[in-house]
Short mmCIF file of C-alpha atoms in Angstrom, two decimals:
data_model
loop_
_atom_site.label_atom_id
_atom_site.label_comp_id
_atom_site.label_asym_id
_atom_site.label_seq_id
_atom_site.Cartn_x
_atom_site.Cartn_y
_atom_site.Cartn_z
CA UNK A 1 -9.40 -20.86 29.58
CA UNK A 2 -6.52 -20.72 26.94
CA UNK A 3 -7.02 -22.83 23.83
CA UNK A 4 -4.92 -25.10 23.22
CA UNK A 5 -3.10 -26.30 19.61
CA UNK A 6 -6.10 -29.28 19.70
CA UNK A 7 -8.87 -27.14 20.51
CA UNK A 8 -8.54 -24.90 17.45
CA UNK A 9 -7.86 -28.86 15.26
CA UNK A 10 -11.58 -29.64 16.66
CA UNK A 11 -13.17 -26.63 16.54
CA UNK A 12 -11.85 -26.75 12.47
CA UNK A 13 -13.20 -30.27 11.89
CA UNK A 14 -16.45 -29.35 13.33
CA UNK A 15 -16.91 -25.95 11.09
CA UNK A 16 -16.18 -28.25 8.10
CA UNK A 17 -18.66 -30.57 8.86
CA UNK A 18 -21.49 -28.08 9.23
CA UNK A 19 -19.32 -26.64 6.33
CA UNK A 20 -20.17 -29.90 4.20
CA UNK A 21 -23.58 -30.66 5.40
CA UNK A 22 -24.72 -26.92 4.26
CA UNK A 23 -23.17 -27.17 0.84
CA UNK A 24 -26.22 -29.60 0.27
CA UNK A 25 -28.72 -26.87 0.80
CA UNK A 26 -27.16 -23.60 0.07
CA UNK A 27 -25.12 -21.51 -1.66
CA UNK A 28 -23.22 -18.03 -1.89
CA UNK A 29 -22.23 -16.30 1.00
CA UNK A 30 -23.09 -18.06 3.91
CA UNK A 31 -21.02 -21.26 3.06
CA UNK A 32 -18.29 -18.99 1.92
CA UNK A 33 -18.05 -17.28 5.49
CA UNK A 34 -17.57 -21.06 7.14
CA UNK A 35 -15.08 -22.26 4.43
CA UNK A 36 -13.07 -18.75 5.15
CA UNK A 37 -13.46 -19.56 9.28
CA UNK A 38 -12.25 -23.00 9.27
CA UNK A 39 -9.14 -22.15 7.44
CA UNK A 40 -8.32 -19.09 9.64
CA UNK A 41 -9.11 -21.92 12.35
CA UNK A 42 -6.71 -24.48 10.90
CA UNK A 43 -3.95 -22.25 10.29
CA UNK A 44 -4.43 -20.70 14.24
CA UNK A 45 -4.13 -24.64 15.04
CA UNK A 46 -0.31 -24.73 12.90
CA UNK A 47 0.97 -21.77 14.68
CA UNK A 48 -0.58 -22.20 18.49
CA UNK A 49 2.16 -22.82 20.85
CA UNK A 50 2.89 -26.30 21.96
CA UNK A 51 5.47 -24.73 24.82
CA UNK A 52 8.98 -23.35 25.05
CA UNK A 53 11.50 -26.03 24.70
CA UNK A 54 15.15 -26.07 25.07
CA UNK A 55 17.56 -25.24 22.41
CA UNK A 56 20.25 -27.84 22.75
CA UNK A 57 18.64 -31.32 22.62
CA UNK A 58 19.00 -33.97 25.22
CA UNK A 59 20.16 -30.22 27.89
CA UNK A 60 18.79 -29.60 31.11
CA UNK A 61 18.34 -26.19 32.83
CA UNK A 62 21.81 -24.71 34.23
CA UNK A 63 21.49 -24.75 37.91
CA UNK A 64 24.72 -22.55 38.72
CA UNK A 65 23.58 -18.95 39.61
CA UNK A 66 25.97 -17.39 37.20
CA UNK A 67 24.03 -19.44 34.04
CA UNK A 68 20.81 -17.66 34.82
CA UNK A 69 19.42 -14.82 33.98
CA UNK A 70 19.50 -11.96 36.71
CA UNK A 71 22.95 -12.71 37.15
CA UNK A 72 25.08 -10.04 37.69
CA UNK A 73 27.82 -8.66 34.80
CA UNK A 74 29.83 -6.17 36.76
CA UNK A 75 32.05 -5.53 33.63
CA UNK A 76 28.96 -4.09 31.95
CA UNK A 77 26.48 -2.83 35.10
CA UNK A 78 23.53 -5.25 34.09
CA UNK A 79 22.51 -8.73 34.65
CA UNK A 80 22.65 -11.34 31.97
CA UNK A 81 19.21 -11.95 30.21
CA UNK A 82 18.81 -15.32 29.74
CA UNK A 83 20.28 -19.32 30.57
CA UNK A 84 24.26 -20.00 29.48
CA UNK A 85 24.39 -23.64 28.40
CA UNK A 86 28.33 -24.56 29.11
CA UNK A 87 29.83 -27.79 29.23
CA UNK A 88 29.73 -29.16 32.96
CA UNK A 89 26.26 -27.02 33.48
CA UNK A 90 23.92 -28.64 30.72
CA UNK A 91 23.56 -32.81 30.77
CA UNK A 92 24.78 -32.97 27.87
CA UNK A 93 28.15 -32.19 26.10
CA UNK A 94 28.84 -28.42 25.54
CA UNK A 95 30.36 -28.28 22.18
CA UNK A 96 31.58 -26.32 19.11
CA UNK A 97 29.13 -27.64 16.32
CA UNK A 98 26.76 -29.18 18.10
CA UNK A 99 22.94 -27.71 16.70
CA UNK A 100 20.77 -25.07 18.48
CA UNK A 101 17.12 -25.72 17.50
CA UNK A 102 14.03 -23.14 17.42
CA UNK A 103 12.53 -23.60 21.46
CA UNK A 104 9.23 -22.51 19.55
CA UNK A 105 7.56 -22.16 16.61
CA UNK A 106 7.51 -18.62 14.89
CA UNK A 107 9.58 -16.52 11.96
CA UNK A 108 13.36 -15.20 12.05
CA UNK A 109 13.77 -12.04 12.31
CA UNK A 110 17.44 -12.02 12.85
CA UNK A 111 20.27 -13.48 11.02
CA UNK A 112 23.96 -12.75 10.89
CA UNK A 113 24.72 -14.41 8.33
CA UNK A 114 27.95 -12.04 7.74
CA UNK A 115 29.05 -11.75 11.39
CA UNK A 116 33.10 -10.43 11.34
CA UNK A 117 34.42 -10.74 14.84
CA UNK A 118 35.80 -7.58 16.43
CA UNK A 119 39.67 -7.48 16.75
CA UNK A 120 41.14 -7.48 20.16
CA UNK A 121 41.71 -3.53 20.07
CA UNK A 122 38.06 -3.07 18.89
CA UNK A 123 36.99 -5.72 21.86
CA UNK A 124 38.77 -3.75 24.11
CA UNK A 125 37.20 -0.65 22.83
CA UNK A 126 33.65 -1.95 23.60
CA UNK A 127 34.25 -3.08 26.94
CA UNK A 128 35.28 0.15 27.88
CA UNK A 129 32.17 1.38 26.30
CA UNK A 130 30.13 -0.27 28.73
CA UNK A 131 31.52 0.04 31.79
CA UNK A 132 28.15 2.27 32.55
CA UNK A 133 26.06 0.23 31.13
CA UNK A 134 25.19 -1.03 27.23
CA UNK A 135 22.99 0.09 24.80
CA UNK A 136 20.99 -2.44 22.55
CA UNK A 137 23.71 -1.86 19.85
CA UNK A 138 26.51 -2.67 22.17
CA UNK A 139 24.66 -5.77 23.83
CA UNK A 140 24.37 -7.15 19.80
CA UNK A 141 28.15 -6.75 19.89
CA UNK A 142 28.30 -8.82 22.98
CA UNK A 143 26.66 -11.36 21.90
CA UNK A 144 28.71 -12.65 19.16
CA UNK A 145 26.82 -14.24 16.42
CA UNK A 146 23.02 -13.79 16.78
CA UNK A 147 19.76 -15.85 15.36
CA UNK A 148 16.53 -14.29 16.52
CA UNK A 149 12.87 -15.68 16.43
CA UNK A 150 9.51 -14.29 17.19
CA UNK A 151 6.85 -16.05 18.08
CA UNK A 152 3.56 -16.40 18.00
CA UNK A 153 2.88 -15.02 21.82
CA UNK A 154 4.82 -12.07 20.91
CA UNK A 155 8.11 -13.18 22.60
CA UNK A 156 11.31 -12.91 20.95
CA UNK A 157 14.15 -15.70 21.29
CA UNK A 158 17.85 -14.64 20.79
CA UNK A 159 20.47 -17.31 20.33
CA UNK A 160 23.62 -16.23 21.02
CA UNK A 161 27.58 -16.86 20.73
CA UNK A 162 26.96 -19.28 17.71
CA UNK A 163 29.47 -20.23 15.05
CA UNK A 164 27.26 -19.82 12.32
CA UNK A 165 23.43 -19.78 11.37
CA UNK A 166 21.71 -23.03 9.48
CA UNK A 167 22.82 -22.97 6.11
CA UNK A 168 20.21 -20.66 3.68
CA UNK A 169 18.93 -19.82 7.14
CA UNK A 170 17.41 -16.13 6.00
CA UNK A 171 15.12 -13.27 8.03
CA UNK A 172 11.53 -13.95 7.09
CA UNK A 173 11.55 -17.34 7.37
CA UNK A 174 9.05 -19.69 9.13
CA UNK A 175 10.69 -22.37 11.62
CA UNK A 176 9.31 -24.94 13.75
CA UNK A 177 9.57 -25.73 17.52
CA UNK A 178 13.46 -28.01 17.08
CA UNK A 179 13.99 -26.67 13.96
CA UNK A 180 17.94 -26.15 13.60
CA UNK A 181 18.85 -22.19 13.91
CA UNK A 182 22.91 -22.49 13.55
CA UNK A 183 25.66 -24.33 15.75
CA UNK A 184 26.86 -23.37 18.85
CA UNK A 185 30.14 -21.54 19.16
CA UNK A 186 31.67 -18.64 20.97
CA UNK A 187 31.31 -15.80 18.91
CA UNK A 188 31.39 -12.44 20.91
CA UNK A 189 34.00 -14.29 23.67
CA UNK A 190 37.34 -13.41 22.29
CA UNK A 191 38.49 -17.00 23.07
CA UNK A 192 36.50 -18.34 25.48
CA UNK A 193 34.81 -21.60 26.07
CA UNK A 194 31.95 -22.40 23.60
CA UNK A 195 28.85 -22.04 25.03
CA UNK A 196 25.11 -20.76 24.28
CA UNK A 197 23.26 -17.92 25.40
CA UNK A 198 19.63 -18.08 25.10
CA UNK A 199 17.24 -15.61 25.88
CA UNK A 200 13.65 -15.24 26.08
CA UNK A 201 12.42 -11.95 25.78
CA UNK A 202 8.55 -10.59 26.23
CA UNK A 203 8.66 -8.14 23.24
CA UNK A 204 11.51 -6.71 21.23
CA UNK A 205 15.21 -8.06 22.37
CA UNK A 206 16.64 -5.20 24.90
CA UNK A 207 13.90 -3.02 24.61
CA UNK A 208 11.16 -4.95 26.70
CA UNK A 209 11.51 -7.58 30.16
CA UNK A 210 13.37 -10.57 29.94
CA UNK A 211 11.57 -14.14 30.93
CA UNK A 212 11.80 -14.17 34.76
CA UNK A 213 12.99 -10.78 35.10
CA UNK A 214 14.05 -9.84 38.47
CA UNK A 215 14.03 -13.45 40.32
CA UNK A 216 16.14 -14.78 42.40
CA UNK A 217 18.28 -18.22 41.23
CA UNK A 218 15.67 -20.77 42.81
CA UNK A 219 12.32 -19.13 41.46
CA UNK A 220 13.95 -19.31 38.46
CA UNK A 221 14.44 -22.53 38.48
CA UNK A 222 11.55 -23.29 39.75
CA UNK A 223 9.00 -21.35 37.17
CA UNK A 224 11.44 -22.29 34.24
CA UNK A 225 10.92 -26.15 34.42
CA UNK A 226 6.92 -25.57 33.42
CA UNK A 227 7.94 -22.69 30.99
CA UNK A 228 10.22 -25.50 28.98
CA UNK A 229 7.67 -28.18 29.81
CA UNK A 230 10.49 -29.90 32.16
CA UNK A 231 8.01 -31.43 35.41
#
């Protein structure tokens, strides 16, 4: 059985207790070893995962096939990795501006702070790059404006198409699950609509599986709403 973030809490409080009752009657190193374990304990308890959450507030899932990952991108040979939040496909308003929040706890590793877009001869330059297929550099181009966060599981989230990161957003730094990453744009679309590409993947971004790799539009669904704590 996994622990979870109020197991570890407990199991803290309980170590200090003993922790406190032995500092009556001893000293030196055995009372040194429990101090040490309940504050590996209490910081386990800050960083166990509470669950994936969204990254637009108030969104649900997208339910069209296209907004899911495993669907196809002919114009690159691949599949999209991860949910497209667009206006019409989200419960909520799909906006320039609006704030993309941190759908778990864990440190950036990723920050474009000084994202140029490509011009339209460059763009067009890419996409005939990929036509075969993109590499991991390519697929950074692609997706515009990038915040990435690992996490304590060893997942990686990617954030994509934004119009800018948080402001003194930097790599290195420790968020919180609905902390605010940047605001959503479309970065990477020459033009087109705003909208938010999120990804979930189980190691290192384009180098490992995706979440729900190779599922079909209703499993997806169906895993994904007890993955983002959504039943």
């Amino acid at each position: 059985m996994s622990l979870k973030p109020g197991h570890y809490l407990l199991l803290a409080l309980l170590l200090y207790a003993l922790a406190v009752t032995l500092g009556f009657a001893s000293r030196g190193g055995q009372l040194a070893a429990l101090r040490q374990e309940v504050r590996l304990l209490g910081e386990r308890a800050a960083l166990a995962p509470q669950g994936y959450r969204l990254p637009l507030p108030g969104a649900c899932l997208p339910i069209r096939p296209e907004n899911l990952p495993n669907a196809p991108r002919p114009y690159r040979r691949g599949v999209s990795a991860g949910f497209v939040f667009r206006d019409g496909d989200a419960c909520v308003p799909v906006v320039r501006g609006m704030g993309v929040v941190a759908a778990m706890a864990g440190e950036v590793v990723k920050v474009e702070a000084d994202y140029q877009e490509p011009s339209p001869e460059a763009w067009r330059e890419l996409l005939d790059r990929v036509r075969e297929g993109a590499s991991p550099e390519e697929m950074d181009l692609l997706r515009g404006l990038e915040v990435w966060v690992r996490h304590p599981d060893g997942r990686t989230s990617v954030y994509a198409h934004l119009q800018a990161p948080y402001p003194g957003l930097r790599v290195g730094a420790r968020v919180s699950r609905g902390d605010v990453l940047g605001y959503l744009g479309n970065t990477g679309l020459q033009g087109g609509a705003p909208r938010l590409l999120f990804e979930v993947w189980e190691g290192q971004p384009d180098r490992s599986r995706f979440l729900f790799q190779g599922l079909g539009p209703e499993e997806v669904l169906r895993q994904a709403q007890g993955f983002f704590g959504l039943q």
